[in-house]
mmCIF file of C-alpha atoms in Angstrom:
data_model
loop_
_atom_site.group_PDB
_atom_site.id
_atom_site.type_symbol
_atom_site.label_atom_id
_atom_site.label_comp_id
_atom_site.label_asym_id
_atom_site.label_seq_id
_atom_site.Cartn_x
_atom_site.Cartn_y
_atom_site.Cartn_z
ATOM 1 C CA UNK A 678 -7.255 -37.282 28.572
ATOM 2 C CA UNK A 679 -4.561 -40.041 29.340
ATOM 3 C CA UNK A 680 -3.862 -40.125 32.403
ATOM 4 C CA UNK A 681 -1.936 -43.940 32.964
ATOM 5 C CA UNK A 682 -2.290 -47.636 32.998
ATOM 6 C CA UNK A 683 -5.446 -49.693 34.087
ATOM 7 C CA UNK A 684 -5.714 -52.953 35.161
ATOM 8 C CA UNK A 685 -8.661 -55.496 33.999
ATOM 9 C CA UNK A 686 -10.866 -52.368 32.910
ATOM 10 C CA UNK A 687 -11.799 -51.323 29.756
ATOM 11 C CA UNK A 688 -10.932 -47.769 28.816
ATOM 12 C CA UNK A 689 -13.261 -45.796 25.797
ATOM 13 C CA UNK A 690 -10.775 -43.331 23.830
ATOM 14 C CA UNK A 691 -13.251 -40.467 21.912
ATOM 15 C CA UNK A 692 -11.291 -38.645 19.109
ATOM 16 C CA UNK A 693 -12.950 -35.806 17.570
ATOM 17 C CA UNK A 694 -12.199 -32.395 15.660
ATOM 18 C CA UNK A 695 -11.525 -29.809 18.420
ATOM 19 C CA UNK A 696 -14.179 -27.726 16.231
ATOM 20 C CA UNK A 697 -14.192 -24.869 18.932
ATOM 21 C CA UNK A 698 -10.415 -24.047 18.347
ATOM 22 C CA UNK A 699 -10.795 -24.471 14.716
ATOM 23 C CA UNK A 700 -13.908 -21.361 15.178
ATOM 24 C CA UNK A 701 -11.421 -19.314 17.101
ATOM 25 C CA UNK A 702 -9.125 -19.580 14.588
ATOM 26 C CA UNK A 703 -11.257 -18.414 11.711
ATOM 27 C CA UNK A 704 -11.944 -15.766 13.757
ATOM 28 C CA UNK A 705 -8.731 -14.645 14.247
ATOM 29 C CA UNK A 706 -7.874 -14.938 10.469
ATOM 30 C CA UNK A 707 -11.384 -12.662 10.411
ATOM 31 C CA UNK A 708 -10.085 -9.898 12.784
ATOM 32 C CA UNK A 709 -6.316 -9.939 10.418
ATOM 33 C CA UNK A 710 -8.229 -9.381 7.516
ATOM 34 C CA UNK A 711 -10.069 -6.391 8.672
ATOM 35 C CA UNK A 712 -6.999 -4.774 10.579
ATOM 36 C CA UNK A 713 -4.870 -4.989 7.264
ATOM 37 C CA UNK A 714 -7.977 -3.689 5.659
ATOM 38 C CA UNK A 715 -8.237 -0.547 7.649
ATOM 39 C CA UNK A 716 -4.542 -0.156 8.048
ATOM 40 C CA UNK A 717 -4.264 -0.221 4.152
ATOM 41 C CA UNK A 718 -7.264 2.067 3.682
ATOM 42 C CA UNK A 719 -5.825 4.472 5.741
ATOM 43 C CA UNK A 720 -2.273 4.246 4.027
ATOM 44 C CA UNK A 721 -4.265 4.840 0.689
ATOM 45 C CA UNK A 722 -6.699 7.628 1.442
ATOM 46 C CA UNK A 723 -6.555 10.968 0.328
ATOM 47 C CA UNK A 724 -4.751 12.429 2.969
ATOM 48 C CA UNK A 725 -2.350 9.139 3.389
ATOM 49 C CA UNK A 726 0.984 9.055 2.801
ATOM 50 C CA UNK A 727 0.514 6.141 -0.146
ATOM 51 C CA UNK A 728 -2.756 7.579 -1.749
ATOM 52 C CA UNK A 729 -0.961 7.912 -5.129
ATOM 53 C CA UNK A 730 0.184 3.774 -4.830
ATOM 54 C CA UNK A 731 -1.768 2.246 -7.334
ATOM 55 C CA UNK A 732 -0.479 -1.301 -7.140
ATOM 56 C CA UNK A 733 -1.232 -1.029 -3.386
ATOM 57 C CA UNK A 734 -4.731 -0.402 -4.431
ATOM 58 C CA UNK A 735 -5.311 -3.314 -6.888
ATOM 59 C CA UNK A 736 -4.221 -5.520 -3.998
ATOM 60 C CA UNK A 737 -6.858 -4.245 -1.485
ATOM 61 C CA UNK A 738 -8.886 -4.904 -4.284
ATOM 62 C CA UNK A 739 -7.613 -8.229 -4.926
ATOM 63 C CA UNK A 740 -8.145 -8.912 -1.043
ATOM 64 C CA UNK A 741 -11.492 -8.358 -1.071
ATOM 65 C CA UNK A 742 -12.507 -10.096 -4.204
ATOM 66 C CA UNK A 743 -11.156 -12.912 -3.089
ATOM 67 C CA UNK A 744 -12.827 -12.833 0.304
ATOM 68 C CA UNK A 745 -16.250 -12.080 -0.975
ATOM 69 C CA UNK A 746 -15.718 -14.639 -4.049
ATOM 70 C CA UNK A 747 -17.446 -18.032 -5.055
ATOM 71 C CA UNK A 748 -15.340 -20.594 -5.534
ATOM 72 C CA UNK A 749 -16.439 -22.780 -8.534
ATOM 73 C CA UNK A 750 -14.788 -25.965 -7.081
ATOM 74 C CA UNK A 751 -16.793 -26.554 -4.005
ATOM 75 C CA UNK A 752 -20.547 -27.898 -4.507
ATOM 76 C CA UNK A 753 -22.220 -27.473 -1.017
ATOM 77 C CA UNK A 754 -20.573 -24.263 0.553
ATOM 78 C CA UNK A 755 -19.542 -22.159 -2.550
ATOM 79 C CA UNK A 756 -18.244 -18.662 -0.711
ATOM 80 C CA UNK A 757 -17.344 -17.726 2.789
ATOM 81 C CA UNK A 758 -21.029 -15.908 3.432
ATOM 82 C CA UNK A 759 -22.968 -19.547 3.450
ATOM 83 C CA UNK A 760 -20.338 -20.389 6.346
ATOM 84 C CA UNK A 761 -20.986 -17.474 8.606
ATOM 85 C CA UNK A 762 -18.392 -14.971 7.469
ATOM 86 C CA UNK A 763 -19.837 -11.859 5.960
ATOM 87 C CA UNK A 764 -19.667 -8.906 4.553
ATOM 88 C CA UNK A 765 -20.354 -5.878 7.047
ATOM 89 C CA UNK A 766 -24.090 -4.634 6.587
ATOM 90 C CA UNK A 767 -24.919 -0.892 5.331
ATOM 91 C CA UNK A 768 -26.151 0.525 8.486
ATOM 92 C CA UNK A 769 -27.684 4.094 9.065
ATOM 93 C CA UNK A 770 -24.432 5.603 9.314
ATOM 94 C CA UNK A 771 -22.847 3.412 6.487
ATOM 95 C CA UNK A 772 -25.560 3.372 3.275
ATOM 96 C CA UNK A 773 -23.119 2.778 0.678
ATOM 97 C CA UNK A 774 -22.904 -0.665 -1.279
ATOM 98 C CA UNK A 775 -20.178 -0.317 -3.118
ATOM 99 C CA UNK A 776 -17.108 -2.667 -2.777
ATOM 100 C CA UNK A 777 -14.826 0.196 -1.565
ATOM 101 C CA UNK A 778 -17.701 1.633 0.673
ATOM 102 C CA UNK A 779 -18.223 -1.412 2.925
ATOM 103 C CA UNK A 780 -15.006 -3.049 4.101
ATOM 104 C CA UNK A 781 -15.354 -5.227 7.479
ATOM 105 C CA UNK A 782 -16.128 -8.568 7.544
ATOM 106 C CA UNK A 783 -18.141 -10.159 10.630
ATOM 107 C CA UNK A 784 -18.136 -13.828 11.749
ATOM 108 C CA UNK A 785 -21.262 -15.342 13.094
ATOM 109 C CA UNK A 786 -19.802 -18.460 14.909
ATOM 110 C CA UNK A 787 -23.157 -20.343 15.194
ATOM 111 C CA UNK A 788 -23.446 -19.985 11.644
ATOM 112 C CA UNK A 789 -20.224 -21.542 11.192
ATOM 113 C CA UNK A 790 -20.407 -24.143 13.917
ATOM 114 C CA UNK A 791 -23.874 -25.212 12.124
ATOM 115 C CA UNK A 792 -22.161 -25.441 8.205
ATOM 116 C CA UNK A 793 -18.937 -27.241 10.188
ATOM 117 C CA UNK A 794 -21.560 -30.125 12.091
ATOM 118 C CA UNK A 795 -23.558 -30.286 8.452
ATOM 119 C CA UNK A 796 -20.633 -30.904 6.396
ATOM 120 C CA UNK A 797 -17.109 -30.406 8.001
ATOM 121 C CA UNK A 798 -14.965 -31.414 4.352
ATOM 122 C CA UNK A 799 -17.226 -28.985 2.770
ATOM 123 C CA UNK A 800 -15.989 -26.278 5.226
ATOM 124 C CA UNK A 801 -12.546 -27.595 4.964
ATOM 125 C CA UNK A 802 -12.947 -27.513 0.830
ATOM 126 C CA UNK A 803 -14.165 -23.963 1.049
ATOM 127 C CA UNK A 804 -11.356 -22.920 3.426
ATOM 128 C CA UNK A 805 -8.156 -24.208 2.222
ATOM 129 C CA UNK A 806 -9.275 -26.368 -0.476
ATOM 130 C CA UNK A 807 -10.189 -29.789 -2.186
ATOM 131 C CA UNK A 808 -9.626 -31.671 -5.008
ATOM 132 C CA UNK A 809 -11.136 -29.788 -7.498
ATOM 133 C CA UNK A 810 -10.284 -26.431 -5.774
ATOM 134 C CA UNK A 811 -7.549 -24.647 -3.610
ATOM 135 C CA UNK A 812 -9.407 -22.665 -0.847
ATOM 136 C CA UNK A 813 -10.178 -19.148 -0.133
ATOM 137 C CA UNK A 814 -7.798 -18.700 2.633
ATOM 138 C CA UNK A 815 -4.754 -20.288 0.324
ATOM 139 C CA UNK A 816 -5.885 -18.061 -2.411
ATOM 140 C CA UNK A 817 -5.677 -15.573 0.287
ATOM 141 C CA UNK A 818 -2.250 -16.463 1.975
ATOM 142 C CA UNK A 819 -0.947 -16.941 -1.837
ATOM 143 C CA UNK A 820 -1.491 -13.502 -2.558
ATOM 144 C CA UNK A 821 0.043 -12.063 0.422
ATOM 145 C CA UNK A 822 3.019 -14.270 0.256
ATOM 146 C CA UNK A 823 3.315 -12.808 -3.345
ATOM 147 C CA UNK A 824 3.469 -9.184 -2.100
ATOM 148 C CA UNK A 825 5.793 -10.092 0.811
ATOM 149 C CA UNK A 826 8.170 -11.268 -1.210
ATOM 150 C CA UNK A 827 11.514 -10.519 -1.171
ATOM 151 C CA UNK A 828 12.457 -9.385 -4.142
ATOM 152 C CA UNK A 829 9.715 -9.357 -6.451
ATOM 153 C CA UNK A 830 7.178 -8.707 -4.035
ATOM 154 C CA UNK A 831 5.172 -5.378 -4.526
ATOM 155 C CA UNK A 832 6.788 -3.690 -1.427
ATOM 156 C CA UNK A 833 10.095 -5.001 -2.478
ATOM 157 C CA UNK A 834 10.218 -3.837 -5.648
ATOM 158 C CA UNK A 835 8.353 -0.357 -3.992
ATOM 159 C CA UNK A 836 11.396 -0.092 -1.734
ATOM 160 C CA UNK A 837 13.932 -0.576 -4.736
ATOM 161 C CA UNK A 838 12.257 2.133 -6.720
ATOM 162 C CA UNK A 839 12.090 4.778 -3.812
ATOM 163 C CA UNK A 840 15.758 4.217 -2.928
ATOM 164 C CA UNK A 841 16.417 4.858 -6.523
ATOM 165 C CA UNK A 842 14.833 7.621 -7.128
ATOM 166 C CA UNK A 843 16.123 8.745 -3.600
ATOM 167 C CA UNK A 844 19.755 8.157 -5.236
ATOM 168 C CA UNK A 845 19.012 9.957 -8.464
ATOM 169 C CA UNK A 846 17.899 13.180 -6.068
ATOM 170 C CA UNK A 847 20.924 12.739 -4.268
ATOM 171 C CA UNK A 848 23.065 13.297 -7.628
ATOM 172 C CA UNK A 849 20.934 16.235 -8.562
ATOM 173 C CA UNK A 850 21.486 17.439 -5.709
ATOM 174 C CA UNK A 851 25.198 17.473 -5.182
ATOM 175 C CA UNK A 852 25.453 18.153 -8.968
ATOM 176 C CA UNK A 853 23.196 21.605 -8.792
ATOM 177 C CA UNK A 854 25.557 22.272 -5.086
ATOM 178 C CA UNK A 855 28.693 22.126 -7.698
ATOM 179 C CA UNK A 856 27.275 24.754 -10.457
ATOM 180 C CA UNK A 857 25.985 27.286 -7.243
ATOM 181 C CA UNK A 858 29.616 26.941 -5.992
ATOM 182 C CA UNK A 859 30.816 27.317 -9.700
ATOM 183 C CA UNK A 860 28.641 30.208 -10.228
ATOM 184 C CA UNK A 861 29.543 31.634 -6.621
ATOM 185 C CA UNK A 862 33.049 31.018 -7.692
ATOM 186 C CA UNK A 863 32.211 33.331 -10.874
ATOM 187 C CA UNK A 864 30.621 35.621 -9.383
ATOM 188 C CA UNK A 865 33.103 36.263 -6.350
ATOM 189 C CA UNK A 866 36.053 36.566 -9.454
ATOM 190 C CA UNK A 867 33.605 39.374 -11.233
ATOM 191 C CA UNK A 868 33.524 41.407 -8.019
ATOM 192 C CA UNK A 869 36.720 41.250 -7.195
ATOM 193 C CA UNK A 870 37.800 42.617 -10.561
ATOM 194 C CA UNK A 871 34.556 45.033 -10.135
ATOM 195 C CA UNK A 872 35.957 46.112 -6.916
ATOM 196 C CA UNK A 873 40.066 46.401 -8.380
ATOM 197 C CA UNK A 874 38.137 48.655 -11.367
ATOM 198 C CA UNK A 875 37.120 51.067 -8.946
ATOM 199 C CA UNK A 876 39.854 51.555 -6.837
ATOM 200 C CA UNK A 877 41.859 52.196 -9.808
ATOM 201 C CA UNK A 878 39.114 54.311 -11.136
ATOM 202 C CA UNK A 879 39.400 56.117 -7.714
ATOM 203 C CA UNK A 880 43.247 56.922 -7.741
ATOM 204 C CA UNK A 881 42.980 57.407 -11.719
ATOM 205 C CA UNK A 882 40.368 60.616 -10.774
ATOM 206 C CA UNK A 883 42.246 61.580 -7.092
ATOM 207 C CA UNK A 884 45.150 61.937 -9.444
ATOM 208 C CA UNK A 885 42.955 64.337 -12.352
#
């Protein structure tokens, strides 16, 4: 902390990494990830209102491969589990090892504190990149930026369609309204003439 001028003393200035902060934030990016993943498994169960969104799907999918990957341009962390971020365990109420079973990730800040002390530009080069390699979390952030987009991104391009076919139901609509009132129309003329045939049917035979 500076806090002003001395006079005829030395002053010792210590600049580190605020490593604590930079834990915190990993965790937050930990907690995002598994919200979005919960929020977007729900979306895409059976009983959600996007379970038939297929494209939604292969980006959960693409999510979590990229969480859970290796990264072939880092040498001495080479995925996010040898950093402390991990893959939720099967448990007795959770057995399943599939990808789609177990979803959560969990951070073990030690375990991340201990890799950052041991080799912080490894961490950094795992994170968001090197020079051989572009980070997880960039790969990450890439992706998502992709989806957001604004006009080709996936919900974009999903809001386009919808209003579209929302437009073309709109036309069948008002079209099929026209040929009931057409056929109303018809059918009001035919009973009108029915009902003209029988009151001349009825004088013709009160006159017989």
């Amino acid at each position: 902390n500076l806090k002003g001028l001395t006079k005829d003393t030395s002053v010792t200035l210590k600049v580190e990494r605020d490593k604590e902060t930079l834990a915190n934030a990993v965790s937050g990016v930990v907690d995002s990830y598994n919200e979005l993943m919960k929020n977007v498994d729900e979306a895409i169960a059976s009983d959600g209102d996007l379970k038939n969104e297929s494209t939604l799907k292969l980006i959960r999918n693409q999510l979590r491969n990229l969480m859970t990957s290796s990264d072939a341009g880092t040498t001495v962390f080479r995925n996010l589990d040898s950093i402390g971020i991990k893959v939720g365990a099967a448990s007795g109420s959770n057995i399943a090892t599939s990808n789609s079973a177990i979803v959560s990730m969990t951070f073990d800040k030690d375990a991340f504190l201990k890799a950052y002390d041991a080799d912080q530009d490894a961490v950094k080069a795992l994170i968001v990149g090197g020079d051989n390699n572009k980070g997880i979390f960039i790969k990450v952030e890439d992706l998502v930026e992709s989806t957001l987009k604004s006009i080709s991104g996936y919900f974009a391009s999903t809001e386009a369609s919808y209003n579209k076919k929302i437009k073309d139901l709109d036309q069948k609509i008002t079209k099929a309204n026209k040929e009931v009132e057409r056929y109303k129309s018809r059918l009001e003329t035919k009973f009108r003439s029915m009902d003209l045939l029988i009151s001349q049917m009825q004088q013709q035979y009160s006159s017989f």
